[in-house]
XYZ file of C-alpha atoms in Angstrom:
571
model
C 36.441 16.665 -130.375
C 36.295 15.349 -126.746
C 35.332 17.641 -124.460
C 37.475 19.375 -121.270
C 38.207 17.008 -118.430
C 39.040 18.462 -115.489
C 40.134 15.295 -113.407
C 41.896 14.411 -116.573
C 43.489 17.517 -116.558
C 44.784 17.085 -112.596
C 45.861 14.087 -112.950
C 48.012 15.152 -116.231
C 49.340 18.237 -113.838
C 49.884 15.632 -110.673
C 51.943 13.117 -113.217
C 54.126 16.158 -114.789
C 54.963 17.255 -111.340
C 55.973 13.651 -110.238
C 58.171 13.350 -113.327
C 60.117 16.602 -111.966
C 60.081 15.565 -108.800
C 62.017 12.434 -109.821
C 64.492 14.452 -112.367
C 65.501 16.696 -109.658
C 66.098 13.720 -107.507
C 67.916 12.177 -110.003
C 70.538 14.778 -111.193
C 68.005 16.067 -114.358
C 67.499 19.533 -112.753
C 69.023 21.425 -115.504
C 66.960 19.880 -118.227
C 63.427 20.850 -115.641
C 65.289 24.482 -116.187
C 65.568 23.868 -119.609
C 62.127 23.009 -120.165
C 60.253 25.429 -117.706
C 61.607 28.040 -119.303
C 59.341 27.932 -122.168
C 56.846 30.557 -122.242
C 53.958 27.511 -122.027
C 50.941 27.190 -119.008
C 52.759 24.046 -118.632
C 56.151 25.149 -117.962
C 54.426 27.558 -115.371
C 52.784 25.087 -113.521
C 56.472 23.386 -113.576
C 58.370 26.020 -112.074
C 56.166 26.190 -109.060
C 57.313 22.749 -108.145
C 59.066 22.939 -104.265
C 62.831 21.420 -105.369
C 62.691 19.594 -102.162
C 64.472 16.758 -103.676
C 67.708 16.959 -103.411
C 70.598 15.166 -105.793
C 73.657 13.841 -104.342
C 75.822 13.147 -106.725
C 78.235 9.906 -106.675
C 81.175 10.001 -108.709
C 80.477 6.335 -109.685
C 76.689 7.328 -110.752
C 77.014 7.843 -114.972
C 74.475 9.751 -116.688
C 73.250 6.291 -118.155
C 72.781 5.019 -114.518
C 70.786 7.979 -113.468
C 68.513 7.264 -116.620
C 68.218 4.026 -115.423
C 67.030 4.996 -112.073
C 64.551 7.281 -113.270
C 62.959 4.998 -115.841
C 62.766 2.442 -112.651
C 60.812 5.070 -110.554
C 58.388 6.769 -112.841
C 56.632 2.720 -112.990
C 55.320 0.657 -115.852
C 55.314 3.040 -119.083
C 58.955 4.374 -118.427
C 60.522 0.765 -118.267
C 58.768 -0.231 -121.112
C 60.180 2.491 -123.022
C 63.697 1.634 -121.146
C 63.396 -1.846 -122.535
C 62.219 -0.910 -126.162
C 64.637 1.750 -126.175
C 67.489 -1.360 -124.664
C 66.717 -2.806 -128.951
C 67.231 0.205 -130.632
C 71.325 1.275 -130.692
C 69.988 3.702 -133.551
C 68.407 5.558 -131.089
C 70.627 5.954 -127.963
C 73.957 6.082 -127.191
C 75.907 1.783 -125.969
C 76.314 2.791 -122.633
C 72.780 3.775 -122.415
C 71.459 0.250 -124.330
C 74.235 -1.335 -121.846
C 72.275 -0.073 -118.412
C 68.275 -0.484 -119.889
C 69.299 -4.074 -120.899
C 68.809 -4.471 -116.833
C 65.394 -2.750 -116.588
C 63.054 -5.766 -115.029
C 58.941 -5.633 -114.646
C 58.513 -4.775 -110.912
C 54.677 -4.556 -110.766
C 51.691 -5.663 -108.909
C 50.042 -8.768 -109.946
C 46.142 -7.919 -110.786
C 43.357 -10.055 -109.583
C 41.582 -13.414 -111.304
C 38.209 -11.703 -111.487
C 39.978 -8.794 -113.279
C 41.334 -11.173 -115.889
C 38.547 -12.895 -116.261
C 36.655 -9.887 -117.342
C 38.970 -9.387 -119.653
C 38.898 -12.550 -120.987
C 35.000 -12.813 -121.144
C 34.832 -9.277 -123.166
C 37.318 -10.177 -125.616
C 36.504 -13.673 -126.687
C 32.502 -13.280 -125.907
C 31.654 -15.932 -123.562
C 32.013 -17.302 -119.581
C 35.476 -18.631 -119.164
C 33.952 -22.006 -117.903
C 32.612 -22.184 -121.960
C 35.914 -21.298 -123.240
C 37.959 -23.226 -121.502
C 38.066 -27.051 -120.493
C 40.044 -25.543 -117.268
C 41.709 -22.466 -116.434
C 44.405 -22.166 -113.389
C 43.840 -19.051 -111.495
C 46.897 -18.476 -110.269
C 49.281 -16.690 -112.976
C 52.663 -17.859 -113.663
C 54.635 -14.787 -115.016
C 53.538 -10.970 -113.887
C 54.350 -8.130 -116.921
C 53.682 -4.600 -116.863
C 51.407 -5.507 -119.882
C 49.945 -8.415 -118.549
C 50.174 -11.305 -116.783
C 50.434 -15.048 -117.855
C 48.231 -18.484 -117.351
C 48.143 -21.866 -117.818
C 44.896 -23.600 -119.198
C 43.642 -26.564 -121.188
C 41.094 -26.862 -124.339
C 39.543 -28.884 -125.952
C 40.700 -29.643 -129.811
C 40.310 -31.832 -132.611
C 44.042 -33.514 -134.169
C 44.014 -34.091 -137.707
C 42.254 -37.286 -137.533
C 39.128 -35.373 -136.153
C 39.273 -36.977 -132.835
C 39.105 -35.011 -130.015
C 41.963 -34.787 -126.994
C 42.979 -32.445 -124.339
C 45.983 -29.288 -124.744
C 48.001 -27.930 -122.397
C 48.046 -24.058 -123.518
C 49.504 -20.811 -121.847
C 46.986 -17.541 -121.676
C 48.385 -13.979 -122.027
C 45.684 -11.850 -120.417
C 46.238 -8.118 -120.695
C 46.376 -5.507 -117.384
C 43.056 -3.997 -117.614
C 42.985 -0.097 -119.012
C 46.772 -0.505 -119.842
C 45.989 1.402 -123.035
C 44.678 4.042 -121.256
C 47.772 4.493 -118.715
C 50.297 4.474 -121.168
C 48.785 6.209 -123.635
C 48.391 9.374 -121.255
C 52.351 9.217 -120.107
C 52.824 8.809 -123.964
C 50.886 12.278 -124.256
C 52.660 13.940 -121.435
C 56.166 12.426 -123.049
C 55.519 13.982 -126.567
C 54.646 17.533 -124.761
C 58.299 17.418 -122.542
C 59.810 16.096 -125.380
C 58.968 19.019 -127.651
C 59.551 21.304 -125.116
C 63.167 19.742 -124.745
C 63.815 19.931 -128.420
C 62.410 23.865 -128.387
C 64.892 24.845 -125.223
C 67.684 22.630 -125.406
C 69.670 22.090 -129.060
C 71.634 19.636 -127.447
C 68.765 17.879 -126.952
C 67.833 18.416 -130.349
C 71.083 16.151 -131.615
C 69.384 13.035 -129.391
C 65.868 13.987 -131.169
C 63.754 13.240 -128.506
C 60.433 13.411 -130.011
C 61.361 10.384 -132.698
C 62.268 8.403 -129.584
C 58.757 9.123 -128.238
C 57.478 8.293 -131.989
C 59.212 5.351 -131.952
C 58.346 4.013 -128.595
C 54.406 4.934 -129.234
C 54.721 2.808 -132.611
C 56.607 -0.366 -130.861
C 53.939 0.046 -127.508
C 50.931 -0.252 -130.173
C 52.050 -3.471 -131.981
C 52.896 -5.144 -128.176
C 49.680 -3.806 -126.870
C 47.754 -5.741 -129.967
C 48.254 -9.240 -129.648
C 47.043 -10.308 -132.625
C 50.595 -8.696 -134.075
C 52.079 -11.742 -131.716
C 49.747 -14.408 -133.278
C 50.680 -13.085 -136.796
C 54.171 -13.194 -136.290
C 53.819 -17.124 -135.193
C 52.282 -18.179 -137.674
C 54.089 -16.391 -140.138
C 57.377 -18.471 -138.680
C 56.020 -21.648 -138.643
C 54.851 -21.440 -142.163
C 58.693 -20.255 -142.569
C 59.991 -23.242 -140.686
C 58.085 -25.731 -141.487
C 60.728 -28.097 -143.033
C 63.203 -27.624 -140.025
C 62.114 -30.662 -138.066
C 64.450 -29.739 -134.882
C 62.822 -26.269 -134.854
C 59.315 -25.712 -132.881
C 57.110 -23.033 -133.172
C 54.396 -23.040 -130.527
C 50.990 -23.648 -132.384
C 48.637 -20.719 -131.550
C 44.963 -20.455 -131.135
C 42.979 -17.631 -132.933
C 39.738 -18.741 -131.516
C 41.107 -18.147 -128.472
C 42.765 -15.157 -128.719
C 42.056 -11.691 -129.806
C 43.510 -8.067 -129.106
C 43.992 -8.556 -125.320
C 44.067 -12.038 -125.148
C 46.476 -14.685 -126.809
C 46.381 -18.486 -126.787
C 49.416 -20.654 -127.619
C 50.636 -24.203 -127.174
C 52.335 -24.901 -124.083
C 56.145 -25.780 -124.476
C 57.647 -28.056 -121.927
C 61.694 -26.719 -121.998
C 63.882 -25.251 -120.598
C 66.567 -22.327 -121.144
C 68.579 -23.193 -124.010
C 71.619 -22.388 -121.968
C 70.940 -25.196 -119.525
C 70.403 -27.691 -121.893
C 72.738 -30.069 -120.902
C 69.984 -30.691 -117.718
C 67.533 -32.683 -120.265
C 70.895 -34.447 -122.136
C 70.725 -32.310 -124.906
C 74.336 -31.833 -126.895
C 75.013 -28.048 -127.044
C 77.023 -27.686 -130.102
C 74.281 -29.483 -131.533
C 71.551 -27.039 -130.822
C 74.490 -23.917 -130.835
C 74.572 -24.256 -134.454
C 70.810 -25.473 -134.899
C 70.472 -21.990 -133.186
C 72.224 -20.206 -135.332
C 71.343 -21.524 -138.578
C 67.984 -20.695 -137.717
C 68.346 -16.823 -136.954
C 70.795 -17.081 -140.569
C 67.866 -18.934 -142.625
C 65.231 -16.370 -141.496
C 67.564 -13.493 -141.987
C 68.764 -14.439 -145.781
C 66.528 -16.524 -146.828
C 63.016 -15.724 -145.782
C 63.780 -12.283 -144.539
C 61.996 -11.966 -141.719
C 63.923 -12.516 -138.130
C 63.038 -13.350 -134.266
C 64.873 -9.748 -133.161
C 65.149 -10.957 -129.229
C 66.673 -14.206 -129.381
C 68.003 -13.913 -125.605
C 68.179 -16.979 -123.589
C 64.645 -16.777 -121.942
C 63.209 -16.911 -125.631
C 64.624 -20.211 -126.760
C 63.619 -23.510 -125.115
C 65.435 -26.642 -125.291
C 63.661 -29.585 -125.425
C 64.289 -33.165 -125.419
C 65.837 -34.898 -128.847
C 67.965 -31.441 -129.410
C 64.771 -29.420 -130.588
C 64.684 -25.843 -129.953
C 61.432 -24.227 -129.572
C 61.461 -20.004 -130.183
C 59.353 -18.297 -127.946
C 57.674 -14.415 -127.672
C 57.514 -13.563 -131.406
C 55.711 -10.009 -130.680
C 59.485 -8.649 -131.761
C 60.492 -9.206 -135.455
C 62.346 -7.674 -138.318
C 62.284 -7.605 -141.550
C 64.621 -7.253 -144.502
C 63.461 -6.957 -148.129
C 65.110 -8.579 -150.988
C 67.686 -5.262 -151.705
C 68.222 -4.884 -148.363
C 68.788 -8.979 -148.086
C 71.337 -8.214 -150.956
C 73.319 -5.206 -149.920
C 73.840 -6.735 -146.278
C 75.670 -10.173 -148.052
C 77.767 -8.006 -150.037
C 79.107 -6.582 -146.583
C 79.556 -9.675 -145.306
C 80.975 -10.442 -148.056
C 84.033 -7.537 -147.976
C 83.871 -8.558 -144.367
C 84.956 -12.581 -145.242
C 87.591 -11.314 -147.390
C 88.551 -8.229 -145.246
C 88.006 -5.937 -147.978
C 88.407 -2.365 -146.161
C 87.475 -0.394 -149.336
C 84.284 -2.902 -149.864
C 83.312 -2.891 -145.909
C 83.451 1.336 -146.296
C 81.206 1.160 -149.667
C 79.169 -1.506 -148.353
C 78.154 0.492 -145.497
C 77.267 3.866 -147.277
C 75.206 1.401 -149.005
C 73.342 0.259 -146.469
C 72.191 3.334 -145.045
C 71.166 7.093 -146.144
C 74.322 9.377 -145.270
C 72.707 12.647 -143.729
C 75.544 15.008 -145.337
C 78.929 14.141 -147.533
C 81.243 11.046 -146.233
C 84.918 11.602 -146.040
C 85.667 8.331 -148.020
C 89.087 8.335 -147.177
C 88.692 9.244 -143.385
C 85.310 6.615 -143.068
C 87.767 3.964 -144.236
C 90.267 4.698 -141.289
C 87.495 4.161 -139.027
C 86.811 1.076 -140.667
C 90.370 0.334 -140.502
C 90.438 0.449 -136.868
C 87.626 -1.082 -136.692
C 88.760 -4.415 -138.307
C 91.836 -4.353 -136.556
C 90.467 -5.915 -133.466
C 90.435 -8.861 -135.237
C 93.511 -9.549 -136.844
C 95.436 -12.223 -135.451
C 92.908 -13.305 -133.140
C 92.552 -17.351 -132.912
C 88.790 -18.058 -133.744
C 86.981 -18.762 -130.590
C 88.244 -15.390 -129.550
C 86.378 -13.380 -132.670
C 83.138 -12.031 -131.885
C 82.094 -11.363 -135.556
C 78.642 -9.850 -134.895
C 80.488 -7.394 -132.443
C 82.585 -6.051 -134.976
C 79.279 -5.727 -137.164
C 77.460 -3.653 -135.147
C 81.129 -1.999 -133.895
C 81.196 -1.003 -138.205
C 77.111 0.538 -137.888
C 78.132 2.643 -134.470
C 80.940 3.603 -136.984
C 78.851 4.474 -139.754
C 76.546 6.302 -137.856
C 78.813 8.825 -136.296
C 79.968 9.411 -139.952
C 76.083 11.133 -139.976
C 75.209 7.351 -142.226
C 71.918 6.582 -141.108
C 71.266 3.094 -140.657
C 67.543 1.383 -141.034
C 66.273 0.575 -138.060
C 65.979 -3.318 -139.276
C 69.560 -3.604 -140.180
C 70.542 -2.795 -136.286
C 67.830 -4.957 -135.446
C 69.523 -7.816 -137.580
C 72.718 -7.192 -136.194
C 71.335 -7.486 -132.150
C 69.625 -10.717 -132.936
C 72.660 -12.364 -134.761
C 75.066 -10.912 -131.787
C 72.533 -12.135 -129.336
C 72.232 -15.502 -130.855
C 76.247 -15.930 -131.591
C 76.575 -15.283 -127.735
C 74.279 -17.914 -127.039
C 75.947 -20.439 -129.520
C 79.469 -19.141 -127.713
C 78.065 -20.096 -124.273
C 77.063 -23.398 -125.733
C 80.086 -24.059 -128.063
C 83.237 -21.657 -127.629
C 84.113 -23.210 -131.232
C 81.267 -21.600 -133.138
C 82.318 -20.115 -135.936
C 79.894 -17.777 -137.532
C 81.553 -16.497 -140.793
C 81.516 -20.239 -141.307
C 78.399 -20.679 -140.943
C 77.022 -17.945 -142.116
C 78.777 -17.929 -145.656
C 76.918 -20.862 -147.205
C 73.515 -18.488 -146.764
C 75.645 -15.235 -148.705
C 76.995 -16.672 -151.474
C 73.642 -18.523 -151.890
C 71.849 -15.029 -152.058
C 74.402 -13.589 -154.145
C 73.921 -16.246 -156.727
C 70.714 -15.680 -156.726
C 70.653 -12.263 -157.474
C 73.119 -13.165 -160.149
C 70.844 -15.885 -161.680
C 69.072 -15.328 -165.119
C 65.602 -15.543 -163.506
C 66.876 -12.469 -161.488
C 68.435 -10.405 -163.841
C 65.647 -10.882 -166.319
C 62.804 -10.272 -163.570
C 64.949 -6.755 -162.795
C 65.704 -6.083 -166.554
C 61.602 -6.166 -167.197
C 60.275 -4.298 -164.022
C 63.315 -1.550 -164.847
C 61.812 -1.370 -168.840
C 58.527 -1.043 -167.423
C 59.542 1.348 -165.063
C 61.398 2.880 -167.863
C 57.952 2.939 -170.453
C 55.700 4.038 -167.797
C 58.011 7.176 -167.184
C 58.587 7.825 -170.810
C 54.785 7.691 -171.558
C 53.909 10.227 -168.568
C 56.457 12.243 -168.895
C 55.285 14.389 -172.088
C 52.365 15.266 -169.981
C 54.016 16.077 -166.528
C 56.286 18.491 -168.600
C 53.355 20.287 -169.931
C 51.451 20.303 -166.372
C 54.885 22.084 -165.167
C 54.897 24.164 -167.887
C 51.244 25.124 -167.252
C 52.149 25.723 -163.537
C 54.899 28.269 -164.356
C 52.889 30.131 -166.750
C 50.293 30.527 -164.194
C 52.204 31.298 -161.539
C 52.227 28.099 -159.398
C 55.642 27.341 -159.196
C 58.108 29.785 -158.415
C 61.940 29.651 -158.566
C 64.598 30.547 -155.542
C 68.488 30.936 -155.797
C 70.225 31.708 -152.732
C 73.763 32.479 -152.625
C 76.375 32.856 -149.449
C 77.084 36.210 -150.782
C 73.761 36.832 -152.383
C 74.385 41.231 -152.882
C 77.707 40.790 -154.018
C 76.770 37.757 -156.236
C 74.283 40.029 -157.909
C 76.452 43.177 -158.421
C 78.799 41.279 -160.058
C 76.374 39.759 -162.648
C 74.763 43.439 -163.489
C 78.304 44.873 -164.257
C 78.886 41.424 -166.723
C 75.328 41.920 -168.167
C 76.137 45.573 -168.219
C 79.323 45.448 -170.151
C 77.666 42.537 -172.320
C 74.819 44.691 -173.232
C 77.467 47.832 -174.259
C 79.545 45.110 -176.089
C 76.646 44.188 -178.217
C 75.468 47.984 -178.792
C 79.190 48.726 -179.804
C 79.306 45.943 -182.247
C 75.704 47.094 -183.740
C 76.999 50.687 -183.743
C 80.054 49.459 -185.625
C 78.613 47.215 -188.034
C 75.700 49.930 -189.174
C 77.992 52.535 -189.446
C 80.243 50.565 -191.985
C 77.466 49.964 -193.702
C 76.663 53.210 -194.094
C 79.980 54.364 -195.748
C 80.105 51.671 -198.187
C 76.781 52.769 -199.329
C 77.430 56.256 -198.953
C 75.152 58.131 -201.882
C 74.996 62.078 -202.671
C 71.218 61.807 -202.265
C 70.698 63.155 -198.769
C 72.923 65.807 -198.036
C 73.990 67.000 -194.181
C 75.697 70.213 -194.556
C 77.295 69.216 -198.084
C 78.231 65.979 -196.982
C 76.347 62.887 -197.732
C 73.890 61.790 -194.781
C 75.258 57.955 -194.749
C 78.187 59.302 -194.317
C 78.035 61.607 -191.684
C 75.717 58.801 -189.919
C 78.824 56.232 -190.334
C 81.243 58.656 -188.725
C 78.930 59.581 -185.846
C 77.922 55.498 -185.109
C 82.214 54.782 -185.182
C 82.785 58.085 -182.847
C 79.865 56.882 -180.436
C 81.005 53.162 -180.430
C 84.715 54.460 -180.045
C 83.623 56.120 -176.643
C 81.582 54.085 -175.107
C 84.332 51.366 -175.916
C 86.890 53.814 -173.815
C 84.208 53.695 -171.045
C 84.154 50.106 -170.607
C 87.631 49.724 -170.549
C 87.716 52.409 -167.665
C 85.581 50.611 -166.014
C 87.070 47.601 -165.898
C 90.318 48.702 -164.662
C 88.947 50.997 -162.019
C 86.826 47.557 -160.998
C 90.270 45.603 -160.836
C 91.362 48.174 -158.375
């Protein structure tokens, strides 16, 4: 275990203090109440903050616009987490995805000699041996790093040697380290939020931190990028208009990636290089579709900036560190919604949904299919190149998940990209139709997971599944059995009205028990007449006898009793 650091330590208190500072400034001062009000050192340390800042408010300044602003201020790690958080409508509110969407890097460039370093310790050699030339001057500035153009040295397939225009992402040096301390100090005021605030609780801040550490490690590890590009143009490798940039493992690594250099431009100025745009709208399209159903695995940030036109009507897909992913059932539950969606099957949207995700309590069927209702309503009558059909998509997940539905994270990814990408194609061709286009991919996946090959893969895994569980099962019983008996396992029943509950059971039990005596006492005692013999004598009567009479007068009272006690219990 590392050791106290007490610069560390400052600088942790300094950054916490900042963070206040800016909340104050920015209209947050009740949630700084919220939070320093926690019996913790830190909250102590909190509330001796000066509130010097001072919040004016502006009736046109929304709470998503003041989130905004502080994101912007607190530097680097905050407006990545604005712009991760700007992909994730399962995690914040639309107006809040609507206002990070405009989060841009605004941070200082970092030296040559800095990236060279970096550089040199990753790949293990001088630059100068690396590289046939390197341009020192970057071309793009990130918060995670900054961007160069270079040229190597490679052999084509023929084994002769030529020259390659390549780009060079170079990672900010001791990035990890920043971000990974605000990541710290943003799991701390997170739980602290969650512990003071339950409406806080309801936005469940520490998963958003969760989240954002997860998505911060893959973009921070470039190899995830290289991965990802290679895993596409395996994918696309028969889609001759579609260009993946080649990539260079041997000169890349964690903080450094090497890919082919792609002379383009935006795909929404295409027309500039004579390219036809309903030509590449639907080439476009058909892409995103064909990843999503057919190889299920997606480009999730298909903006503009990310898609290259080039000459011939090629399209070239760009910054692949952002993917989903959408397994075979998943593949298959999402084309029978789109499927009730075609035929505008409200009953089959509503089911399709619930299918889709994990509903966190009971659905009101009847009342989730009014939503849906409305829902679809904004398109009826509409003329074509006025339906946005991804928008009414991810308007039917918002839906779902304020029925408490939760939808997988991958599914709202899905949706993003294909509403990002049907934008584009709108931009390019107002025409586009994407239930068009898009239904030759469905009811190709549906038939396949109607085909024989299908059915009798599913039929054998499910009798495996099936044999496995019936050949365990004897001896998990017996291991349950064994836990019970030795005290391992031990039962609970809770009820609303747990005393009364109880009470209620001893008087059944209680009357149960005096029914059964009665009817013991009843049936002994007749036997006891009929076999009544002079042998024993009580008094000059026989002793069966006498014991007969007594067990009928003894039942015939305690009979009396229960009835009593029944009708004083019904008063």
């Amino acid at each position: 275990m590392a050791g106290f650091n007490p610069i560390s330590a400052i600088n942790d208190i300094n950054r916490f203090r900042q963070i206040a500072a800016v909340l104050f400034r920015h209209g947050f001062g009740q949630l700084v109440d919220q939070i320093i009000t926690a019996d913790t050192p830190l909250a102590k340390i909190i509330s001796k903050l000066r509130r010097d800042e001072k919040f004016t408010e502006n009736e046109h300044s929304t709470l998503a616009r003041r989130a905004l602003l502080v994101l912007q201020e607190l530097g680097p790690t905050f407006i990545k987490l604005g712009q991760i958080l700007s992909t994730r409508p399962d995690l914040i509110p639309e107006e809040f995805i609507a206002e990070f969407k405009s989060l841009q890097d605004d941070v200082p460039s970092f030296s040559f000699e800095e990236a060279r370093t970096q550089i040199e310790n990753e790949l293990g050699a001088p630059i100068e041996d690396i590289f046939y030339s390197f341009n020192k001057k970057q071309i793009a500035t990130a918060s995670i790093g900054q961007v160069y153009t270079a040229v190597i040295k490679e052999k084509d397939e023929n084994g002769i040697e030529k020259l390659v225009d390549v780009v060079v992402k170079v990672q900010r040096p001791n990035i990890f380290q920043v971000i990974q301390q605000d990541i710290d100090l943003l799991y701390i005021l997170a739980r602290l939020a969650e512990r003071q605030s339950p409406d806080l609780q309801l936005l469940n801040p520490v998963g958003i931190v969760s989240e954002f550490d997860k998505a911060i490690r893959r973009e921070l590890d470039y190899n995830t990028e290289l991965r990802n590009a290679l895993k596409f143009a395996e994918g696309l490798k028969f889609h001759d208009q579609v260009i993946i940039p080649k990539v260079y493992k041997k000169y890349s690594g964690k903080k450094v990636f090497t890919m082919e250099k792609i002379n383009g431009i935006k795909i929404t100025e295409a027309e500039k290089i004579g390219c036809d745009k309903t030509v590449l709208a639907k080439i476009a399209l058909n892409t995103i579709l064909f990843m999503v159903f057919e190889k299920g695995f997606f480009h999730a940030d298909p903006h503009p900036g990310n898609i290259f036109a080039l000459k011939g009507n090629k399209i070239a897909f760009l910054d692949l560190g952002m993917v989903g992913h959408l397994d075979e059932e998943m593949r298959s539950k999402m084309a029978e919604l789109l499927i009730a969606l075609n035929t505008r099957d409200i009953d089959g949207i509503a089911r399709g949904l619930i299918n889709l995700g994990k509903p966190e309590k009971k659905v009101d069927f009847q009342e989730f299919k009014k939503d849906v209702y409305e829902s679809m309503e904004k398109i009826l009558g509409l003329p074509i190149n006025e339906i946005q059909f991804s928008e009414i998509l991810q308007d039917l997940m918002e839906g779902a998940k304020k029925n408490r539905i939760r939808i997988p994270n991958d599914y709202t990814l899905m949706g993003k990209a294909i509403m990002t990408i049907e934008g584009i194609g709108r931009i390019l061709d107002p025409t586009l139709d994407l239930e068009k286009e898009a239904e030759p991919f469905v009811r190709k996946l549906v038939a396949k997971q109607w085909s024989f090959n299908k059915l009798s893969t599913d039929f054998y895994k499910r009798g495996t599944n099936l044999y496995n569980m019936t050949y365990d099962a004897p001896v998990q019983i017996m291991n349950i059995f064994e836990d019970i008996q030795n005290g391992n396992i031990k039962f609970k029943i809770e009820h609303p009205e747990e005393e009364r509950f109880l009470k209620v059971w001893e008087q059944i039990i209680g009357k149960l028990s005096a029914g059964l005596v009665i009817s013991a006492l009843i049936i002994s005692s007749t036997i006891f007449i009929i076999q009544t013999k002079e042998s024993f004598t009580f008094r000059g009567l026989p002793l069966t006898l006498v014991l007969g009479i007594g067990g009928y007068t003894f039942a015939a009272v305690l009979g009396l009793a229960i009835i009593r006690n029944v009708k004083l219990s019904k008063k």
